[in-house]
Tab-separated table of C-alpha atoms in Angstrom:
chain	number	residue	atom	x	y	z
A	1	UNK	CA	167.302	-54.454	-30.333
A	2	UNK	CA	165.798	-50.996	-28.590
A	3	UNK	CA	168.469	-48.990	-26.536
A	4	UNK	CA	168.193	-46.566	-23.475
A	5	UNK	CA	169.545	-43.344	-23.639
A	6	UNK	CA	170.035	-39.682	-21.791
A	7	UNK	CA	170.421	-36.668	-23.640
A	8	UNK	CA	171.253	-33.540	-23.156
A	9	UNK	CA	170.551	-29.795	-24.628
A	10	UNK	CA	166.832	-31.262	-25.734
A	11	UNK	CA	165.438	-28.158	-26.187
A	12	UNK	CA	165.829	-27.195	-29.639
A	13	UNK	CA	168.533	-28.118	-32.765
A	14	UNK	CA	170.582	-31.373	-32.582
A	15	UNK	CA	169.555	-32.699	-29.711
A	16	UNK	CA	165.593	-32.118	-29.987
A	17	UNK	CA	165.945	-33.890	-33.570
A	18	UNK	CA	168.035	-36.996	-32.143
A	19	UNK	CA	165.758	-37.244	-28.898
A	20	UNK	CA	162.924	-37.222	-31.854
A	21	UNK	CA	164.358	-39.963	-34.381
A	22	UNK	CA	164.671	-42.006	-31.482
A	23	UNK	CA	161.415	-42.123	-30.095
A	24	UNK	CA	160.009	-42.561	-33.397
A	25	UNK	CA	162.382	-45.448	-33.733
A	26	UNK	CA	161.328	-47.262	-30.211
A	27	UNK	CA	164.143	-46.718	-28.252
A	28	UNK	CA	164.122	-45.274	-24.757
A	29	UNK	CA	164.485	-41.481	-24.108
A	30	UNK	CA	164.992	-39.499	-21.333
A	31	UNK	CA	165.680	-36.141	-23.427
A	32	UNK	CA	166.427	-33.392	-20.626
A	33	UNK	CA	166.707	-29.804	-21.048
A	34	UNK	CA	166.870	-26.499	-18.967
A	35	UNK	CA	163.072	-25.866	-19.476
A	36	UNK	CA	161.754	-28.992	-19.618
A	37	UNK	CA	158.601	-27.822	-20.742
A	38	UNK	CA	160.029	-27.070	-24.481
A	39	UNK	CA	159.873	-31.264	-24.171
A	40	UNK	CA	155.641	-31.171	-23.272
A	41	UNK	CA	155.227	-31.852	-27.183
A	42	UNK	CA	157.564	-34.928	-27.591
A	43	UNK	CA	156.503	-36.545	-24.742
A	44	UNK	CA	152.993	-36.447	-25.838
A	45	UNK	CA	153.730	-37.702	-28.957
A	46	UNK	CA	155.825	-40.653	-27.987
A	47	UNK	CA	154.384	-41.325	-24.063
A	48	UNK	CA	155.698	-44.792	-24.080
A	49	UNK	CA	159.176	-44.109	-25.232
A	50	UNK	CA	160.657	-40.522	-24.112
A	51	UNK	CA	160.389	-39.355	-21.058
A	52	UNK	CA	161.674	-35.517	-19.681
A	53	UNK	CA	163.140	-34.138	-16.949
A	54	UNK	CA	165.137	-30.623	-15.905
A	55	UNK	CA	168.755	-30.383	-16.469
A	56	UNK	CA	170.973	-28.101	-16.399
A	57	UNK	CA	174.402	-29.852	-16.466
A	58	UNK	CA	176.212	-26.957	-13.955
A	59	UNK	CA	174.314	-28.273	-11.601
A	60	UNK	CA	176.077	-31.303	-9.853
A	61	UNK	CA	172.971	-32.560	-7.861
A	62	UNK	CA	170.233	-32.062	-11.362
A	63	UNK	CA	173.144	-34.375	-13.187
A	64	UNK	CA	172.904	-36.814	-10.476
A	65	UNK	CA	169.086	-36.824	-10.516
A	66	UNK	CA	168.573	-36.464	-14.355
A	67	UNK	CA	171.202	-40.411	-14.313
A	68	UNK	CA	169.138	-41.227	-11.538
A	69	UNK	CA	165.488	-40.888	-13.106
A	70	UNK	CA	166.648	-42.735	-16.318
A	71	UNK	CA	168.606	-45.538	-14.118
A	72	UNK	CA	164.706	-46.058	-12.807
A	73	UNK	CA	162.621	-45.546	-15.628
A	74	UNK	CA	164.362	-48.337	-18.004
A	75	UNK	CA	166.469	-50.001	-15.617
A	76	UNK	CA	169.848	-48.774	-17.499
A	77	UNK	CA	171.743	-46.788	-19.247
A	78	UNK	CA	173.195	-47.523	-22.952
A	79	UNK	CA	174.081	-44.718	-24.292
A	80	UNK	CA	174.894	-40.936	-23.008
A	81	UNK	CA	174.610	-38.170	-24.763
A	82	UNK	CA	176.409	-34.881	-23.716
A	83	UNK	CA	174.788	-32.139	-26.353
A	84	UNK	CA	174.123	-29.685	-23.872
A	85	UNK	CA	176.684	-26.585	-25.114
A	86	UNK	CA	176.379	-22.744	-26.126
A	87	UNK	CA	179.388	-20.145	-28.190
A	88	UNK	CA	180.677	-17.561	-26.285
A	89	UNK	CA	181.949	-15.243	-29.121
A	90	UNK	CA	184.769	-12.654	-28.700
A	91	UNK	CA	188.371	-12.237	-29.473
A	92	UNK	CA	191.009	-13.127	-26.699
A	93	UNK	CA	191.536	-10.401	-25.228
A	94	UNK	CA	187.141	-9.168	-24.898
A	95	UNK	CA	186.442	-12.041	-22.854
A	96	UNK	CA	186.336	-11.996	-19.071
A	97	UNK	CA	187.227	-14.788	-16.408
A	98	UNK	CA	183.594	-15.286	-15.293
A	99	UNK	CA	182.266	-15.689	-19.184
A	100	UNK	CA	185.739	-18.569	-19.660
A	101	UNK	CA	184.257	-20.142	-16.418
A	102	UNK	CA	181.369	-20.653	-18.068
A	103	UNK	CA	181.910	-21.159	-21.264
A	104	UNK	CA	183.781	-24.169	-19.479
A	105	UNK	CA	181.149	-25.022	-17.273
A	106	UNK	CA	178.861	-25.726	-19.649
A	107	UNK	CA	180.624	-27.414	-22.192
A	108	UNK	CA	183.692	-28.997	-20.445
A	109	UNK	CA	182.133	-29.680	-16.717
A	110	UNK	CA	178.889	-30.465	-17.521
A	111	UNK	CA	179.559	-33.535	-19.683
A	112	UNK	CA	182.335	-34.584	-16.999
A	113	UNK	CA	179.722	-34.668	-14.018
A	114	UNK	CA	177.134	-36.129	-16.370
A	115	UNK	CA	179.676	-38.798	-17.382
A	116	UNK	CA	180.755	-39.648	-14.518
A	117	UNK	CA	178.019	-39.720	-12.624
A	118	UNK	CA	176.637	-42.685	-15.265
A	119	UNK	CA	180.089	-44.139	-14.774
A	120	UNK	CA	179.366	-46.277	-11.872
A	121	UNK	CA	175.718	-47.973	-13.906
A	122	UNK	CA	178.512	-48.860	-16.821
A	123	UNK	CA	180.767	-50.600	-14.803
A	124	UNK	CA	178.051	-52.955	-12.897
A	125	UNK	CA	176.424	-53.569	-16.355
A	126	UNK	CA	179.461	-53.955	-18.593
A	127	UNK	CA	179.564	-51.112	-20.585
A	128	UNK	CA	178.167	-48.452	-22.147
A	129	UNK	CA	178.579	-45.335	-25.051
A	130	UNK	CA	179.446	-42.325	-24.325
A	131	UNK	CA	179.223	-39.600	-26.959
A	132	UNK	CA	180.308	-36.012	-26.605
A	133	UNK	CA	179.010	-33.916	-29.233
A	134	UNK	CA	182.250	-32.051	-30.274
A	135	UNK	CA	182.524	-29.820	-33.489
A	136	UNK	CA	184.673	-29.004	-36.407
A	137	UNK	CA	185.804	-26.390	-32.957
A	138	UNK	CA	187.316	-28.733	-31.293
A	139	UNK	CA	190.101	-28.709	-34.267
A	140	UNK	CA	189.849	-25.658	-36.127
A	141	UNK	CA	190.123	-22.536	-34.450
A	142	UNK	CA	187.962	-19.870	-35.753
A	143	UNK	CA	187.772	-16.331	-35.125
A	144	UNK	CA	185.809	-14.907	-32.481
A	145	UNK	CA	185.238	-18.443	-31.052
A	146	UNK	CA	188.377	-18.317	-28.690
A	147	UNK	CA	186.402	-19.526	-25.422
A	148	UNK	CA	183.897	-22.256	-27.193
A	149	UNK	CA	187.019	-23.453	-29.627
A	150	UNK	CA	189.592	-23.854	-26.118
A	151	UNK	CA	186.076	-25.523	-24.526
A	152	UNK	CA	185.658	-28.045	-27.762
A	153	UNK	CA	189.369	-28.651	-27.810
A	154	UNK	CA	189.154	-29.514	-24.054
A	155	UNK	CA	186.168	-31.685	-24.198
A	156	UNK	CA	188.027	-33.769	-26.937
A	157	UNK	CA	191.070	-34.037	-24.622
A	158	UNK	CA	188.659	-35.357	-21.710
A	159	UNK	CA	186.702	-37.952	-24.011
A	160	UNK	CA	189.708	-39.536	-25.971
A	161	UNK	CA	191.675	-39.985	-22.096
A	162	UNK	CA	188.202	-41.945	-21.464
A	163	UNK	CA	188.233	-44.110	-23.701
A	164	UNK	CA	191.667	-45.162	-22.818
A	165	UNK	CA	190.588	-45.532	-19.334
A	166	UNK	CA	187.503	-47.366	-19.217
A	167	UNK	CA	187.714	-49.563	-22.659
A	168	UNK	CA	188.780	-52.771	-19.925
A	169	UNK	CA	185.106	-52.273	-18.792
A	170	UNK	CA	182.909	-52.338	-21.919
A	171	UNK	CA	183.044	-48.247	-22.321
A	172	UNK	CA	182.457	-47.019	-25.907
A	173	UNK	CA	182.797	-43.259	-26.641
A	174	UNK	CA	182.605	-41.057	-30.008
A	175	UNK	CA	183.623	-37.767	-30.319
A	176	UNK	CA	181.232	-36.594	-33.164
A	177	UNK	CA	182.248	-33.636	-35.238
A	178	UNK	CA	179.409	-31.506	-36.649
A	179	UNK	CA	180.225	-28.801	-39.009
A	180	UNK	CA	177.749	-25.974	-39.756
A	181	UNK	CA	173.733	-26.940	-38.827
A	182	UNK	CA	170.637	-25.274	-39.301
A	183	UNK	CA	170.325	-24.933	-35.178
A	184	UNK	CA	169.968	-21.956	-32.923
A	185	UNK	CA	173.600	-21.637	-32.060
A	186	UNK	CA	174.726	-18.688	-34.091
A	187	UNK	CA	171.551	-16.648	-32.455
A	188	UNK	CA	172.731	-17.616	-29.242
A	189	UNK	CA	176.341	-16.205	-29.535
A	190	UNK	CA	176.987	-14.933	-26.342
A	191	UNK	CA	178.406	-11.289	-26.739
A	192	UNK	CA	181.873	-10.782	-24.957
A	193	UNK	CA	182.485	-8.303	-22.162
A	194	UNK	CA	184.169	-5.620	-23.894
A	195	UNK	CA	184.545	-4.805	-27.157
A	196	UNK	CA	187.978	-3.705	-28.423
A	197	UNK	CA	188.232	-1.813	-31.538
A	198	UNK	CA	191.632	-3.116	-32.354
A	199	UNK	CA	189.998	-6.638	-33.258
A	200	UNK	CA	186.874	-5.109	-35.122
A	201	UNK	CA	187.971	-6.107	-38.876
A	202	UNK	CA	188.303	-9.719	-38.016
A	203	UNK	CA	185.899	-10.070	-34.937
A	204	UNK	CA	182.995	-8.045	-37.496
A	205	UNK	CA	183.006	-10.336	-40.019
A	206	UNK	CA	183.496	-13.398	-38.171
A	207	UNK	CA	180.249	-12.389	-36.539
A	208	UNK	CA	178.425	-11.434	-39.786
A	209	UNK	CA	178.936	-15.013	-41.380
A	210	UNK	CA	178.118	-16.574	-38.559
A	211	UNK	CA	174.890	-14.765	-37.880
A	212	UNK	CA	174.143	-15.428	-41.903
A	213	UNK	CA	175.081	-19.250	-41.236
A	214	UNK	CA	171.372	-20.851	-41.614
A	215	UNK	CA	170.773	-18.324	-44.723
A	216	UNK	CA	173.146	-21.095	-46.359
A	217	UNK	CA	171.474	-23.390	-48.709
A	218	UNK	CA	173.851	-26.341	-48.578
A	219	UNK	CA	173.665	-25.839	-45.024
A	220	UNK	CA	173.348	-29.370	-42.728
A	221	UNK	CA	169.615	-29.895	-41.448
A	222	UNK	CA	169.284	-31.404	-37.771
A	223	UNK	CA	167.666	-34.559	-39.331
A	224	UNK	CA	171.432	-35.472	-40.481
A	225	UNK	CA	172.737	-35.412	-37.251
A	226	UNK	CA	170.249	-37.483	-35.895
A	227	UNK	CA	170.591	-40.240	-38.766
A	228	UNK	CA	174.215	-39.879	-38.642
A	229	UNK	CA	174.105	-40.824	-34.395
A	230	UNK	CA	171.579	-43.632	-34.609
A	231	UNK	CA	173.406	-45.477	-37.224
A	232	UNK	CA	176.257	-45.040	-34.866
A	233	UNK	CA	174.169	-46.444	-31.850
A	234	UNK	CA	174.271	-49.520	-34.163
A	235	UNK	CA	177.804	-49.997	-34.923
A	236	UNK	CA	179.364	-53.254	-32.615
A	237	UNK	CA	182.637	-51.264	-32.750
A	238	UNK	CA	181.521	-47.362	-33.321
A	239	UNK	CA	184.482	-44.603	-34.225
A	240	UNK	CA	186.449	-42.676	-32.129
A	241	UNK	CA	185.993	-39.279	-33.638
A	242	UNK	CA	183.552	-38.862	-36.636
A	243	UNK	CA	182.633	-35.725	-38.983
A	244	UNK	CA	179.079	-34.972	-39.356
A	245	UNK	CA	178.668	-32.963	-42.870
A	246	UNK	CA	180.268	-32.513	-45.845
A	247	UNK	CA	181.902	-29.227	-44.219
A	248	UNK	CA	182.999	-31.189	-41.364
A	249	UNK	CA	184.446	-33.299	-43.979
A	250	UNK	CA	186.297	-30.709	-45.730
A	251	UNK	CA	187.603	-28.537	-42.949
A	252	UNK	CA	188.813	-31.180	-40.838
A	253	UNK	CA	190.871	-33.096	-43.775
A	254	UNK	CA	193.040	-29.055	-44.064
A	255	UNK	CA	193.282	-28.956	-41.007
A	256	UNK	CA	194.930	-32.271	-40.403
A	257	UNK	CA	197.024	-31.729	-44.011
A	258	UNK	CA	198.331	-28.445	-42.818
A	259	UNK	CA	199.164	-29.868	-38.968
A	260	UNK	CA	201.238	-32.715	-41.016
A	261	UNK	CA	203.013	-30.777	-43.429
A	262	UNK	CA	204.024	-28.015	-40.367
A	263	UNK	CA	204.848	-30.781	-37.966
A	264	UNK	CA	207.013	-32.470	-41.234
A	265	UNK	CA	208.569	-28.989	-41.559
A	266	UNK	CA	209.376	-28.137	-38.028
A	267	UNK	CA	210.976	-31.810	-37.767
A	268	UNK	CA	212.611	-31.358	-41.118
A	269	UNK	CA	214.408	-27.789	-40.078
A	270	UNK	CA	215.689	-29.788	-36.427
A	271	UNK	CA	217.141	-32.312	-38.388
A	272	UNK	CA	219.018	-30.158	-40.700
A	273	UNK	CA	220.047	-27.820	-37.718
A	274	UNK	CA	221.132	-31.005	-35.349
A	275	UNK	CA	223.331	-31.905	-38.501
């Protein structure tokens, strides 16, 4: 069955790989990017299934226009993929208010705006599927990514709440938690507004690790991401959360175990104190 998609952040990386895979499968795709000319080659290769639109998710008018374009072109939207995001580097003290606001405006508020714009059509048609591209950083804290971590934690909270609020409307929600992928993420990290020497022993190592991420021979490929999302889109009951990549599975499993262990210790200590 052909699905109708609206995908954000398609100029490169995960969004581009997904748009290409879906168009090749014959689905109808509105691939969006801040610079839509980066998608001209895909539009030329898949003239019958892929269309493009300019979309900066920080712009409410462009969010509404993208939804309207997809509805007019396809007669409806079955799946929204909130993928547009970037990483702000820096320790918590090094990141300015403006940088923090910009990080949330793209990674959280953009997804919120677009989902809110699409929900009226889903209420009318009796459902839809909202896919939020989070990260292992939506659960695991990484030094140097305080703002990014905070945005992904917030994104997952909003998405999980939507799943509870809109299930009776036929709306499905999936939170994707990718591990390390061969994309331009690390190269596009924004530098903090200031460098504080006291954090250098941690920040320098963290930045080097992220900068060298793509050289890891075991890093996940964007094609794996596209394959997983395509399969999820065909599930009658897709999962709420889904790790993507063996590294993601290992990191998340360890994080859950650590949190449960800490929880058990706190409860045991409280019971001992109460007793």
